[in-house]
PDB file of C-alpha atoms and ligand atoms in Angstrom:
ATOM      1  CA  MET A   1      97.881  60.596  82.971  1.00 44.00           C
ATOM      2  CA  VAL A   2     100.686  61.276  85.497  1.00 41.00           C
ATOM      3  CA  ASP A   3     103.133  61.591  82.597  1.00 65.00           C
ATOM      4  CA  SER A   4     101.283  64.638  81.331  1.00 94.00           C
ATOM      5  CA  LEU A   5     101.927  66.609  84.522  1.00 98.00           C
ATOM      6  CA  ARG A   6     104.514  69.293  83.871  1.00 98.00           C
ATOM      7  CA  VAL A   7     105.711  71.915  86.361  1.00 98.00           C
ATOM      8  CA  PHE A   8     107.390  75.083  85.085  1.00 98.00           C
ATOM      9  CA  ALA A   9     108.770  78.093  86.931  1.00 98.00           C
ATOM     10  CA  GLY A  10     109.919  81.587  86.195  1.00 98.00           C
ATOM     11  CA  ASN A  11     112.715  83.317  88.064  1.00 98.00           C
ATOM     12  CA  ALA A  12     110.642  84.390  91.076  1.00 98.00           C
ATOM     13  CA  HIS A  13     111.256  81.319  93.227  1.00 98.00           C
ATOM     14  CA  PRO A  14     112.975  78.479  91.351  1.00 98.00           C
ATOM     15  CA  ARG A  15     114.043  76.761  94.577  1.00 98.00           C
ATOM     16  CA  LEU A  16     110.447  76.278  95.693  1.00 98.00           C
ATOM     17  CA  ALA A  17     109.582  74.948  92.232  1.00 98.00           C
ATOM     18  CA  GLU A  18     112.455  72.446  92.471  1.00 98.00           C
ATOM     19  CA  GLN A  19     111.221  71.262  95.873  1.00 98.00           C
ATOM     20  CA  ILE A  20     107.683  70.891  94.554  1.00 98.00           C
ATOM     21  CA  CYS A  21     109.025  68.864  91.612  1.00 98.00           C
ATOM     22  CA  ALA A  22     111.023  66.678  94.007  1.00 98.00           C
ATOM     23  CA  TYR A  23     107.855  66.013  96.021  1.00 98.00           C
ATOM     24  CA  LEU A  24     105.953  65.133  92.846  1.00 98.00           C
ATOM     25  CA  GLY A  25     108.810  63.067  91.461  1.00 98.00           C
ATOM     26  CA  VAL A  26     108.939  64.990  88.180  1.00 98.00           C
ATOM     27  CA  ASP A  27     111.679  66.988  86.505  1.00 98.00           C
ATOM     28  CA  ARG A  28     111.111  70.694  86.242  1.00 98.00           C
ATOM     29  CA  GLY A  29     109.748  71.684  82.832  1.00 98.00           C
ATOM     30  CA  GLU A  30     112.375  72.954  80.445  1.00 98.00           C
ATOM     31  CA  ALA A  31     112.006  76.604  79.624  1.00 98.00           C
ATOM     32  CA  GLU A  32     114.191  79.620  79.036  1.00 98.00           C
ATOM     33  CA  VAL A  33     112.896  82.547  81.033  1.00 98.00           C
ATOM     34  CA  GLY A  34     115.251  85.421  80.501  1.00 98.00           C
ATOM     35  CA  ALA A  35     115.411  88.816  78.898  1.00 97.00           C
ATOM     36  CA  PHE A  36     116.291  90.467  75.630  1.00 98.00           C
ATOM     37  CA  PRO A  37     119.391  92.679  75.779  1.00 98.00           C
ATOM     38  CA  ASP A  38     117.180  95.702  76.458  1.00 98.00           C
ATOM     39  CA  GLY A  39     115.582  94.024  79.466  1.00 97.00           C
ATOM     40  CA  GLU A  40     112.237  92.905  78.000  1.00 98.00           C
ATOM     41  CA  ILE A  41     111.231  89.458  79.161  1.00 98.00           C
ATOM     42  CA  ARG A  42     111.771  86.598  76.752  1.00 98.00           C
ATOM     43  CA  VAL A  43     110.392  83.088  77.217  1.00 98.00           C
ATOM     44  CA  LYS A  44     110.825  79.867  75.283  1.00 98.00           C
ATOM     45  CA  ILE A  45     109.378  76.510  76.293  1.00 98.00           C
ATOM     46  CA  ASN A  46     111.980  73.917  75.402  1.00 98.00           C
ATOM     47  CA  GLU A  47     109.890  70.764  75.429  1.00 98.00           C
ATOM     48  CA  ASN A  48     106.737  69.435  73.851  1.00 98.00           C
ATOM     49  CA  VAL A  49     103.728  70.242  76.059  1.00 98.00           C
ATOM     50  CA  ARG A  50     100.911  69.320  73.656  1.00 98.00           C
ATOM     51  CA  GLY A  51      98.061  67.855  75.690  1.00 98.00           C
ATOM     52  CA  CYS A  52      99.939  68.325  78.973  1.00 98.00           C
ATOM     53  CA  ASP A  53      98.511  69.469  82.287  1.00 98.00           C
ATOM     54  CA  THR A  54     100.896  72.333  83.018  1.00 98.00           C
ATOM     55  CA  PHE A  55     101.548  74.276  86.218  1.00 98.00           C
ATOM     56  CA  ILE A  56     103.620  77.440  86.548  1.00 99.00           C
ATOM     57  CA  VAL A  57     105.030  78.116  90.021  1.00 99.00           C
ATOM     58  CA  GLN A  58     105.555  81.843  90.395  1.00 98.00           C
ATOM     59  CA  PRO A  59     104.847  84.134  93.352  1.00 98.00           C
ATOM     60  CA  THR A  60     103.782  87.485  91.915  1.00 98.00           C
ATOM     61  CA  GLY A  61     105.177  89.922  94.470  1.00 96.00           C
ATOM     62  CA  ALA A  62     107.788  92.551  93.557  1.00 96.00           C
ATOM     63  CA  PRO A  63     109.608  93.037  91.280  1.00 97.00           C
ATOM     64  CA  ALA A  64     106.925  93.446  88.604  1.00 97.00           C
ATOM     65  CA  GLU A  65     108.994  91.193  86.311  1.00 98.00           C
ATOM     66  CA  ASN A  66     107.661  88.238  88.313  1.00 98.00           C
ATOM     67  CA  LEU A  67     104.130  88.988  87.188  1.00 98.00           C
ATOM     68  CA  VAL A  68     105.130  89.673  83.598  1.00 98.00           C
ATOM     69  CA  GLU A  69     107.159  86.441  83.430  1.00 98.00           C
ATOM     70  CA  LEU A  70     104.092  84.543  84.618  1.00 98.00           C
ATOM     71  CA  LEU A  71     101.842  86.148  81.996  1.00 98.00           C
ATOM     72  CA  VAL A  72     104.306  85.509  79.178  1.00 98.00           C
ATOM     73  CA  MET A  73     104.831  81.899  80.287  1.00 99.00           C
ATOM     74  CA  ILE A  74     101.069  81.283  80.368  1.00 99.00           C
ATOM     75  CA  ASP A  75     100.822  82.638  76.840  1.00 98.00           C
ATOM     76  CA  ALA A  76     103.723  80.464  75.678  1.00 98.00           C
ATOM     77  CA  LEU A  77     102.162  77.293  77.117  1.00 98.00           C
ATOM     78  CA  ARG A  78      98.733  78.085  75.634  1.00 98.00           C
ATOM     79  CA  ARG A  79     100.222  78.630  72.215  1.00 98.00           C
ATOM     80  CA  ALA A  80     102.223  75.413  72.588  1.00 98.00           C
ATOM     81  CA  SER A  81      98.869  73.552  72.953  1.00 98.00           C
ATOM     82  CA  ALA A  82      99.087  72.633  76.633  1.00 98.00           C
ATOM     83  CA  ARG A  83      95.816  70.969  77.642  1.00 98.00           C
ATOM     84  CA  ARG A  84      95.518  73.130  80.736  1.00 98.00           C
ATOM     85  CA  VAL A  85      97.585  75.875  82.344  1.00 98.00           C
ATOM     86  CA  THR A  86      97.362  76.406  86.092  1.00 98.00           C
ATOM     87  CA  ALA A  87      99.013  79.445  87.668  1.00 99.00           C
ATOM     88  CA  VAL A  88     100.459  78.397  91.022  1.00 99.00           C
ATOM     89  CA  LEU A  89     100.852  81.545  93.095  1.00 98.00           C
ATOM     90  CA  PRO A  90     102.356  80.664  96.493  1.00 98.00           C
ATOM     91  CA  TYR A  91     102.022  84.402  97.156  1.00 98.00           C
ATOM     92  CA  PHE A  92      99.465  86.462  95.261  1.00 98.00           C
ATOM     93  CA  GLY A  93     101.067  89.885  94.879  1.00 98.00           C
ATOM     94  CA  TYR A  94      99.193  93.150  94.345  1.00 98.00           C
ATOM     95  CA  ALA A  95      96.604  91.967  96.853  1.00 97.00           C
ATOM     96  CA  ARG A  96      96.668  94.915  99.203  1.00 95.00           C
ATOM     97  CA  GLN A  97      94.706  97.268  96.950  1.00 96.00           C
ATOM     98  CA  ASP A  98      91.636  95.075  96.786  1.00 96.00           C
ATOM     99  CA  ARG A  99      88.837  97.639  97.117  1.00 96.00           C
ATOM    100  CA  LYS A 100      88.196 101.290  96.411  1.00 96.00           C
ATOM    101  CA  ASP A 101      88.539 102.571  99.961  1.00 93.00           C
ATOM    102  CA  GLN A 102      89.917 105.983  98.981  1.00 93.00           C
ATOM    103  CA  PRO A 103      89.357 108.257  96.028  1.00 96.00           C
ATOM    104  CA  ARG A 104      91.424 107.580  92.919  1.00 97.00           C
ATOM    105  CA  VAL A 105      92.925 104.234  93.924  1.00 97.00           C
ATOM    106  CA  PRO A 106      93.030 101.136  91.720  1.00 98.00           C
ATOM    107  CA  ILE A 107      91.745  97.691  92.554  1.00 98.00           C
ATOM    108  CA  SER A 108      95.068  96.133  91.636  1.00 98.00           C
ATOM    109  CA  SER A 109      94.143  92.617  92.703  1.00 98.00           C
ATOM    110  CA  LYS A 110      91.208  92.598  90.268  1.00 98.00           C
ATOM    111  CA  LEU A 111      93.481  93.921  87.520  1.00 98.00           C
ATOM    112  CA  VAL A 112      96.011  91.149  88.191  1.00 98.00           C
ATOM    113  CA  ALA A 113      93.235  88.537  88.206  1.00 98.00           C
ATOM    114  CA  ASN A 114      92.095  89.860  84.819  1.00 98.00           C
ATOM    115  CA  LEU A 115      95.632  89.754  83.438  1.00 98.00           C
ATOM    116  CA  ILE A 116      96.217  86.152  84.543  1.00 98.00           C
ATOM    117  CA  THR A 117      92.886  85.043  83.098  1.00 98.00           C
ATOM    118  CA  THR A 118      93.322  86.958  79.841  1.00 98.00           C
ATOM    119  CA  ALA A 119      96.797  85.490  79.384  1.00 98.00           C
ATOM    120  CA  GLY A 120      95.131  82.074  79.277  1.00 98.00           C
ATOM    121  CA  ALA A 121      95.361  80.452  82.715  1.00 98.00           C
ATOM    122  CA  GLU A 122      92.474  78.094  83.244  1.00 98.00           C
ATOM    123  CA  ARG A 123      92.983  77.560  86.970  1.00 98.00           C
ATOM    124  CA  VAL A 124      94.732  79.223  89.858  1.00 98.00           C
ATOM    125  CA  LEU A 125      96.212  77.641  92.949  1.00 98.00           C
ATOM    126  CA  THR A 126      97.152  80.123  95.639  1.00 98.00           C
ATOM    127  CA  MET A 127      97.817  80.330  99.333  1.00 98.00           C
ATOM    128  CA  ASP A 128      96.713  82.622 102.155  1.00 97.00           C
ATOM    129  CA  LEU A 129      95.291  85.447 100.088  1.00 97.00           C
ATOM    130  CA  HIS A 130      95.448  88.829 101.783  1.00 95.00           C
ATOM    131  CA  SER A 131      91.647  88.849 101.678  1.00 94.00           C
ATOM    132  CA  SER A 132      89.588  85.866 100.659  1.00 91.00           C
ATOM    133  CA  GLN A 133      87.186  87.873  98.479  1.00 94.00           C
ATOM    134  CA  ILE A 134      90.009  88.101  95.912  1.00 97.00           C
ATOM    135  CA  GLN A 135      88.879  84.588  94.928  1.00 97.00           C
ATOM    136  CA  GLY A 136      85.815  86.197  93.397  1.00 97.00           C
ATOM    137  CA  PHE A 137      87.960  88.420  91.167  1.00 98.00           C
ATOM    138  CA  PHE A 138      88.714  85.300  89.108  1.00 98.00           C
ATOM    139  CA  ASP A 139      86.071  83.831  86.812  1.00 98.00           C
ATOM    140  CA  ILE A 140      88.101  80.630  86.524  1.00 98.00           C
ATOM    141  CA  PRO A 141      88.404  77.912  89.180  1.00 98.00           C
ATOM    142  CA  LEU A 142      90.664  78.939  92.027  1.00 98.00           C
ATOM    143  CA  ASP A 143      91.922  76.756  94.838  1.00 98.00           C
ATOM    144  CA  HIS A 144      92.798  78.744  97.938  1.00 97.00           C
ATOM    145  CA  ILE A 145      94.860  76.735 100.379  1.00 97.00           C
ATOM    146  CA  PHE A 146      96.345  77.733 103.714  1.00 97.00           C
ATOM    147  CA  ALA A 147      99.802  77.402 105.202  1.00 98.00           C
ATOM    148  CA  ALA A 148      98.088  76.717 108.546  1.00 97.00           C
ATOM    149  CA  PRO A 149      98.856  72.960 108.661  1.00 97.00           C
ATOM    150  CA  VAL A 150     102.588  73.721 108.353  1.00 98.00           C
ATOM    151  CA  LEU A 151     102.602  76.521 110.946  1.00 98.00           C
ATOM    152  CA  ILE A 152     100.312  74.633 113.326  1.00 98.00           C
ATOM    153  CA  GLU A 153     102.476  71.532 113.230  1.00 98.00           C
ATOM    154  CA  TYR A 154     105.487  73.677 114.102  1.00 98.00           C
ATOM    155  CA  PHE A 155     103.884  75.486 117.040  1.00 98.00           C
ATOM    156  CA  GLN A 156     102.238  72.294 118.321  1.00 98.00           C
ATOM    157  CA  SER A 157     105.645  70.644 118.411  1.00 98.00           C
ATOM    158  CA  LYS A 158     106.865  73.406 120.739  1.00 97.00           C
ATOM    159  CA  GLU A 159     104.213  72.510 123.345  1.00 97.00           C
ATOM    160  CA  ILE A 160     103.937  76.121 124.529  1.00 98.00           C
ATOM    161  CA  PRO A 161     101.939  76.363 127.770  1.00 98.00           C
ATOM    162  CA  ASN A 162      99.366  79.124 128.515  1.00 98.00           C
ATOM    163  CA  LEU A 163      99.066  79.956 124.867  1.00 98.00           C
ATOM    164  CA  THR A 164      97.155  82.902 123.448  1.00 98.00           C
ATOM    165  CA  VAL A 165      96.848  83.520 119.721  1.00 98.00           C
ATOM    166  CA  VAL A 166      96.791  87.174 118.742  1.00 97.00           C
ATOM    167  CA  ALA A 167      95.347  88.731 115.592  1.00 96.00           C
ATOM    168  CA  PRO A 168      97.403  91.872 114.872  1.00 95.00           C
ATOM    169  CA  ASP A 169      94.435  93.541 113.166  1.00 92.00           C
ATOM    170  CA  VAL A 170      90.777  92.966 112.389  1.00 91.00           C
ATOM    171  CA  GLY A 171      91.654  91.677 108.906  1.00 90.00           C
ATOM    172  CA  SER A 172      93.510  88.713 110.358  1.00 92.00           C
ATOM    173  CA  LEU A 173      90.942  87.870 113.042  1.00 94.00           C
ATOM    174  CA  LYS A 174      89.290  85.032 111.148  1.00 93.00           C
ATOM    175  CA  MET A 175      92.667  83.463 110.436  1.00 94.00           C
ATOM    176  CA  ALA A 176      93.758  83.875 114.073  1.00 97.00           C
ATOM    177  CA  ARG A 177      90.514  82.334 115.324  1.00 97.00           C
ATOM    178  CA  ALA A 178      91.181  79.238 113.227  1.00 96.00           C
ATOM    179  CA  TYR A 179      94.725  79.007 114.636  1.00 98.00           C
ATOM    180  CA  SER A 180      93.516  79.443 118.221  1.00 98.00           C
ATOM    181  CA  LYS A 181      91.020  76.614 117.756  1.00 97.00           C
ATOM    182  CA  ARG A 182      93.629  74.263 116.323  1.00 96.00           C
ATOM    183  CA  LEU A 183      96.220  75.179 118.960  1.00 98.00           C
ATOM    184  CA  ASN A 184      93.739  75.023 121.820  1.00 97.00           C
ATOM    185  CA  ALA A 185      94.623  78.575 122.735  1.00 98.00           C
ATOM    186  CA  SER A 186      92.717  81.646 123.835  1.00 98.00           C
ATOM    187  CA  LEU A 187      92.333  84.541 121.405  1.00 98.00           C
ATOM    188  CA  ALA A 188      93.132  88.254 121.572  1.00 97.00           C
ATOM    189  CA  LEU A 189      92.882  91.042 119.025  1.00 96.00           C
ATOM    190  CA  VAL A 190      94.949  94.139 118.423  1.00 94.00           C
ATOM    191  CA  ASP A 191      92.874  97.031 117.197  1.00 90.00           C
ATOM    192  CA  LYS A 192      95.299  98.588 114.723  1.00 83.00           C
ATOM    193  CA  ARG A 193      94.995 101.800 112.753  1.00 87.00           C
ATOM    194  CA  ARG A 194      97.070 102.394 109.654  1.00 85.00           C
ATOM    195  CA  THR A 195      98.591 105.872 109.960  1.00 87.00           C
ATOM    196  CA  ARG A 196     100.631 105.728 106.748  1.00 87.00           C
ATOM    197  CA  VAL A 197     101.092 103.225 103.971  1.00 85.00           C
ATOM    198  CA  ASP A 198     104.106 101.894 105.903  1.00 86.00           C
ATOM    199  CA  ASP A 199     103.135 102.520 109.510  1.00 84.00           C
ATOM    200  CA  THR A 200     100.470 101.637 112.028  1.00 84.00           C
ATOM    201  CA  GLU A 201      99.388 102.515 115.535  1.00 85.00           C
ATOM    202  CA  VAL A 202      97.823 100.285 118.181  1.00 82.00           C
ATOM    203  CA  MET A 203      94.511 101.674 119.419  1.00 83.00           C
ATOM    204  CA  ASN A 204      93.334  98.901 121.738  1.00 91.00           C
ATOM    205  CA  LEU A 205      93.944  95.353 122.803  1.00 93.00           C
ATOM    206  CA  ILE A 206      90.914  93.142 123.136  1.00 95.00           C
ATOM    207  CA  GLY A 207      91.532  90.079 125.297  1.00 95.00           C
ATOM    208  CA  GLU A 208      93.786  89.043 128.155  1.00 95.00           C
ATOM    209  CA  VAL A 209      97.503  88.449 127.627  1.00 97.00           C
ATOM    210  CA  GLU A 210      99.000  88.947 131.078  1.00 98.00           C
ATOM    211  CA  GLY A 211     101.169  85.964 131.980  1.00 98.00           C
ATOM    212  CA  ARG A 212     100.428  84.321 128.616  1.00 98.00           C
ATOM    213  CA  ASN A 213     102.753  83.048 125.924  1.00 98.00           C
ATOM    214  CA  VAL A 214     101.600  84.663 122.741  1.00 98.00           C
ATOM    215  CA  VAL A 215     101.783  83.802 119.053  1.00 98.00           C
ATOM    216  CA  ILE A 216     100.788  86.559 116.629  1.00 98.00           C
ATOM    217  CA  PHE A 217      99.536  85.196 113.284  1.00 98.00           C
ATOM    218  CA  ASP A 218      99.365  87.294 110.126  1.00 97.00           C
ATOM    219  CA  ASP A 219      99.317  86.715 106.374  1.00 96.00           C
ATOM    220  CA  VAL A 220     102.312  88.867 105.449  1.00 97.00           C
ATOM    221  CA  ILE A 221     105.202  90.813 106.944  1.00 97.00           C
ATOM    222  CA  SER A 222     106.397  93.786 104.958  1.00 96.00           C
ATOM    223  CA  THR A 223     108.048  96.489 107.077  1.00 96.00           C
ATOM    224  CA  GLY A 224     107.392  94.471 110.238  1.00 96.00           C
ATOM    225  CA  ARG A 225     105.768  97.467 111.937  1.00 94.00           C
ATOM    226  CA  THR A 226     102.351  95.824 112.380  1.00 94.00           C
ATOM    227  CA  ILE A 227     103.962  92.951 114.249  1.00 96.00           C
ATOM    228  CA  ALA A 228     106.505  95.058 116.152  1.00 96.00           C
ATOM    229  CA  ARG A 229     103.909  97.575 117.378  1.00 94.00           C
ATOM    230  CA  ALA A 230     101.612  94.748 118.439  1.00 95.00           C
ATOM    231  CA  ALA A 231     104.512  93.049 120.257  1.00 97.00           C
ATOM    232  CA  VAL A 232     105.389  96.199 122.192  1.00 96.00           C
ATOM    233  CA  GLU A 233     101.757  96.568 123.282  1.00 94.00           C
ATOM    234  CA  LEU A 234     101.511  92.896 124.261  1.00 96.00           C
ATOM    235  CA  LYS A 235     104.668  93.175 126.327  1.00 97.00           C
ATOM    236  CA  LYS A 236     103.282  96.286 128.035  1.00 95.00           C
ATOM    237  CA  ARG A 237     100.169  94.299 128.892  1.00 95.00           C
ATOM    238  CA  GLY A 238     102.244  91.586 130.562  1.00 97.00           C
ATOM    239  CA  ALA A 239     102.672  88.874 127.903  1.00 98.00           C
ATOM    240  CA  THR A 240     105.365  86.421 129.022  1.00 98.00           C
ATOM    241  CA  SER A 241     106.750  85.615 125.567  1.00 98.00           C
ATOM    242  CA  ILE A 242     105.894  86.666 122.029  1.00 98.00           C
ATOM    243  CA  ARG A 243     106.315  84.613 118.886  1.00 98.00           C
ATOM    244  CA  VAL A 244     105.142  85.292 115.355  1.00 98.00           C
ATOM    245  CA  GLY A 245     103.756  82.976 112.659  1.00 98.00           C
ATOM    246  CA  VAL A 246     103.335  84.500 109.207  1.00 98.00           C
ATOM    247  CA  THR A 247     102.724  82.861 105.841  1.00 98.00           C
ATOM    248  CA  HIS A 248     104.446  85.300 103.516  1.00 98.00           C
ATOM    249  CA  GLY A 249     107.830  86.729 104.503  1.00 97.00           C
ATOM    250  CA  GLY A 250     107.767  89.765 102.232  1.00 96.00           C
ATOM    251  CA  PHE A 251     110.339  91.523 104.448  1.00 96.00           C
ATOM    252  CA  ALA A 252     111.152  95.048 103.256  1.00 96.00           C
ATOM    253  CA  PRO A 253     114.797  95.961 104.031  1.00 95.00           C
ATOM    254  CA  VAL A 254     113.722  98.014 107.040  1.00 96.00           C
ATOM    255  CA  ALA A 255     112.115  94.912 108.640  1.00 97.00           C
ATOM    256  CA  GLN A 256     115.481  93.661 109.857  1.00 96.00           C
ATOM    257  CA  GLU A 257     115.930  96.604 112.201  1.00 96.00           C
ATOM    258  CA  ILE A 258     112.279  96.848 113.225  1.00 96.00           C
ATOM    259  CA  LEU A 259     111.847  93.159 114.028  1.00 97.00           C
ATOM    260  CA  GLY A 260     115.356  92.878 115.434  1.00 95.00           C
ATOM    261  CA  GLU A 261     114.525  95.470 118.079  1.00 95.00           C
ATOM    262  CA  ALA A 262     111.012  94.206 118.843  1.00 97.00           C
ATOM    263  CA  PRO A 263     110.362  92.136 121.983  1.00 97.00           C
ATOM    264  CA  ILE A 264     109.872  88.969 119.923  1.00 98.00           C
ATOM    265  CA  GLU A 265     111.478  85.592 120.582  1.00 97.00           C
ATOM    266  CA  GLU A 266     110.859  83.996 117.238  1.00 98.00           C
ATOM    267  CA  VAL A 267     109.579  84.904 113.773  1.00 98.00           C
ATOM    268  CA  VAL A 268     108.344  81.904 111.793  1.00 98.00           C
ATOM    269  CA  VAL A 269     107.555  82.325 108.100  1.00 98.00           C
ATOM    270  CA  THR A 270     107.090  79.967 105.161  1.00 98.00           C
ATOM    271  CA  ASP A 271     109.026  79.823 101.910  1.00 98.00           C
ATOM    272  CA  SER A 272     106.063  81.011  99.814  1.00 98.00           C
ATOM    273  CA  LEU A 273     108.442  83.835  98.891  1.00 98.00           C
ATOM    274  CA  PRO A 274     112.181  83.394  98.393  1.00 97.00           C
ATOM    275  CA  PRO A 275     114.075  83.855 101.681  1.00 92.00           C
ATOM    276  CA  LYS A 276     115.474  87.364 102.104  1.00 89.00           C
ATOM    277  CA  SER A 277     118.940  87.845 103.525  1.00 85.00           C
ATOM    278  CA  MET A 278     117.836  89.016 106.934  1.00 86.00           C
ATOM    279  CA  ASP A 279     119.776  88.818 110.130  1.00 89.00           C
ATOM    280  CA  LEU A 280     117.329  88.594 112.992  1.00 90.00           C
ATOM    281  CA  GLY A 281     119.931  87.255 115.362  1.00 87.00           C
ATOM    282  CA  GLY A 282     118.687  83.683 115.137  1.00 91.00           C
ATOM    283  CA  LYS A 283     115.018  84.648 115.641  1.00 95.00           C
ATOM    284  CA  LEU A 284     113.984  83.763 112.075  1.00 96.00           C
ATOM    285  CA  GLN A 285     112.718  80.309 111.184  1.00 96.00           C
ATOM    286  CA  THR A 286     111.535  79.348 107.680  1.00 97.00           C
ATOM    287  CA  LEU A 287     109.223  76.389 107.078  1.00 98.00           C
ATOM    288  CA  THR A 288     108.616  74.931 103.655  1.00 98.00           C
ATOM    289  CA  VAL A 289     105.206  74.788 101.986  1.00 98.00           C
ATOM    290  CA  SER A 290     106.587  72.794  99.047  1.00 98.00           C
ATOM    291  CA  ARG A 291     104.933  69.532 100.120  1.00 98.00           C
ATOM    292  CA  LEU A 292     101.600  71.267 100.681  1.00 98.00           C
ATOM    293  CA  LEU A 293     101.706  72.915  97.254  1.00 98.00           C
ATOM    294  CA  GLY A 294     103.025  69.719  95.669  1.00 98.00           C
ATOM    295  CA  GLU A 295     100.160  67.715  97.111  1.00 98.00           C
ATOM    296  CA  ALA A 296      97.638  70.320  95.935  1.00 98.00           C
ATOM    297  CA  ILE A 297      99.117  70.155  92.420  1.00 98.00           C
ATOM    298  CA  ARG A 298      98.966  66.351  92.468  1.00 98.00           C
ATOM    299  CA  ARG A 299      95.308  66.406  93.489  1.00 98.00           C
ATOM    300  CA  ILE A 300      94.362  69.018  90.909  1.00 98.00           C
ATOM    301  CA  HIS A 301      96.094  66.948  88.264  1.00 98.00           C
ATOM    302  CA  GLU A 302      94.314  63.768  89.373  1.00 97.00           C
ATOM    303  CA  GLU A 303      90.976  65.652  89.675  1.00 96.00           C
ATOM    304  CA  ARG A 304      90.811  64.808  93.391  1.00 97.00           C
ATOM    305  CA  SER A 305      89.420  66.879  96.221  1.00 96.00           C
ATOM    306  CA  LEU A 306      91.703  69.293  98.054  1.00 96.00           C
ATOM    307  CA  SER A 307      89.530  69.422 101.173  1.00 92.00           C
ATOM    308  CA  SER A 308      91.718  67.186 103.293  1.00 87.00           C
ATOM    309  CA  LEU A 309      94.610  69.637 102.869  1.00 89.00           C
ATOM    310  CA  PHE A 310      92.700  72.063 105.047  1.00 81.00           C
ATOM    311  CA  VAL A 311      92.764  69.979 108.234  1.00 68.00           C
TER     312      VAL A 311
HETATM  313  C1  R5P B   1      97.609  94.089 106.743  1.00 63.02           C
HETATM  314  O1  R5P B   1      96.409  94.154 106.574  1.00 63.02           O
HETATM  315  C2  R5P B   1      98.381  92.813 106.566  1.00 63.02           C
HETATM  316  O2  R5P B   1      97.677  91.699 107.034  1.00 63.02           O
HETATM  317  C3  R5P B   1      99.719  92.922 107.264  1.00 63.02           C
HETATM  318  O3  R5P B   1      99.488  93.077 108.640  1.00 63.02           O
HETATM  319  C4  R5P B   1     100.518  94.072 106.759  1.00 63.02           C
HETATM  320  O4  R5P B   1     100.510  94.145 105.368  1.00 63.02           O
HETATM  321  C5  R5P B   1     101.936  93.951 107.258  1.00 63.02           C
HETATM  322  O5  R5P B   1     102.657  95.059 106.837  1.00 63.02           O
HETATM  323  P1  R5P B   1     103.852  95.627 107.689  1.00 63.02           P
HETATM  324  O6  R5P B   1     104.757  94.491 108.008  1.00 63.02           O
HETATM  325  O7  R5P B   1     104.485  96.657 106.790  1.00 63.02           O
HETATM  326  O8  R5P B   1     103.267  96.267 108.913  1.00 63.02           O
END
């Protein structure tokens, strides 16, 4: 059975795919994922996958080619008679428009779920979705795992005294509560208001941070403003030190300046997305989720429970 496990990757994050393959002890599946001279994506699977349990590792954030490569690869594997195709999305892109909260906006995450399913994926493995209800946008089995074990292990190893975990907005409160429990820390919440698509303002801080060492946990960093504005407020309220733990380092170019100037000691992200060339003056730390994803793939392949990956 193990022989039938094949792991493929597009061009979104080949390094992570290689690390996952190393963990699983398999070679990466042979495929050409390139483009025609005019730029259209062209895929060719270069090995026999009949009856194989196939996995495609591909975060679907920008550029849009990442998503299209995934769809075309799923189609190629289906037509090559793979027994099963699982889309492994370390980062599920297009997640932020997940409800109709304004007139004339799409529900992009539902659209992407439809596209992945229609292309022929039979399962999805993903990590730290922007909102967990996105699971319900898929009518195929979806395993939603968390980077928490990796981030928790890191922060535990630092043995930070007087620790308070901070949720930078209401959306991340549930996640932050889970971190605070595991890290034996108190909990605080920043009441954030989004003023523009790329900016936020802090309305309130709920909880005590004076004299505390703080870790802010969030699912994604884009411009870095959510984190930076929260950090400034926490500092104003007397926090001793401020660190950040985020699953997806989506860093927009402007994040370097914003985070570089923020009163933050350390920004810890995972490699769910390819590392960006960011100079945060030594503040940036990247942890790998390759073993976590590799183990999840192994268990899916062996039809074993994934529950123990959550502790
Ligand atoms: C918002 O709901 C998310 O959890 C993140 O806080 C947000 O997307 C981060 O964006 P930025 O870094 O641009 O503030």
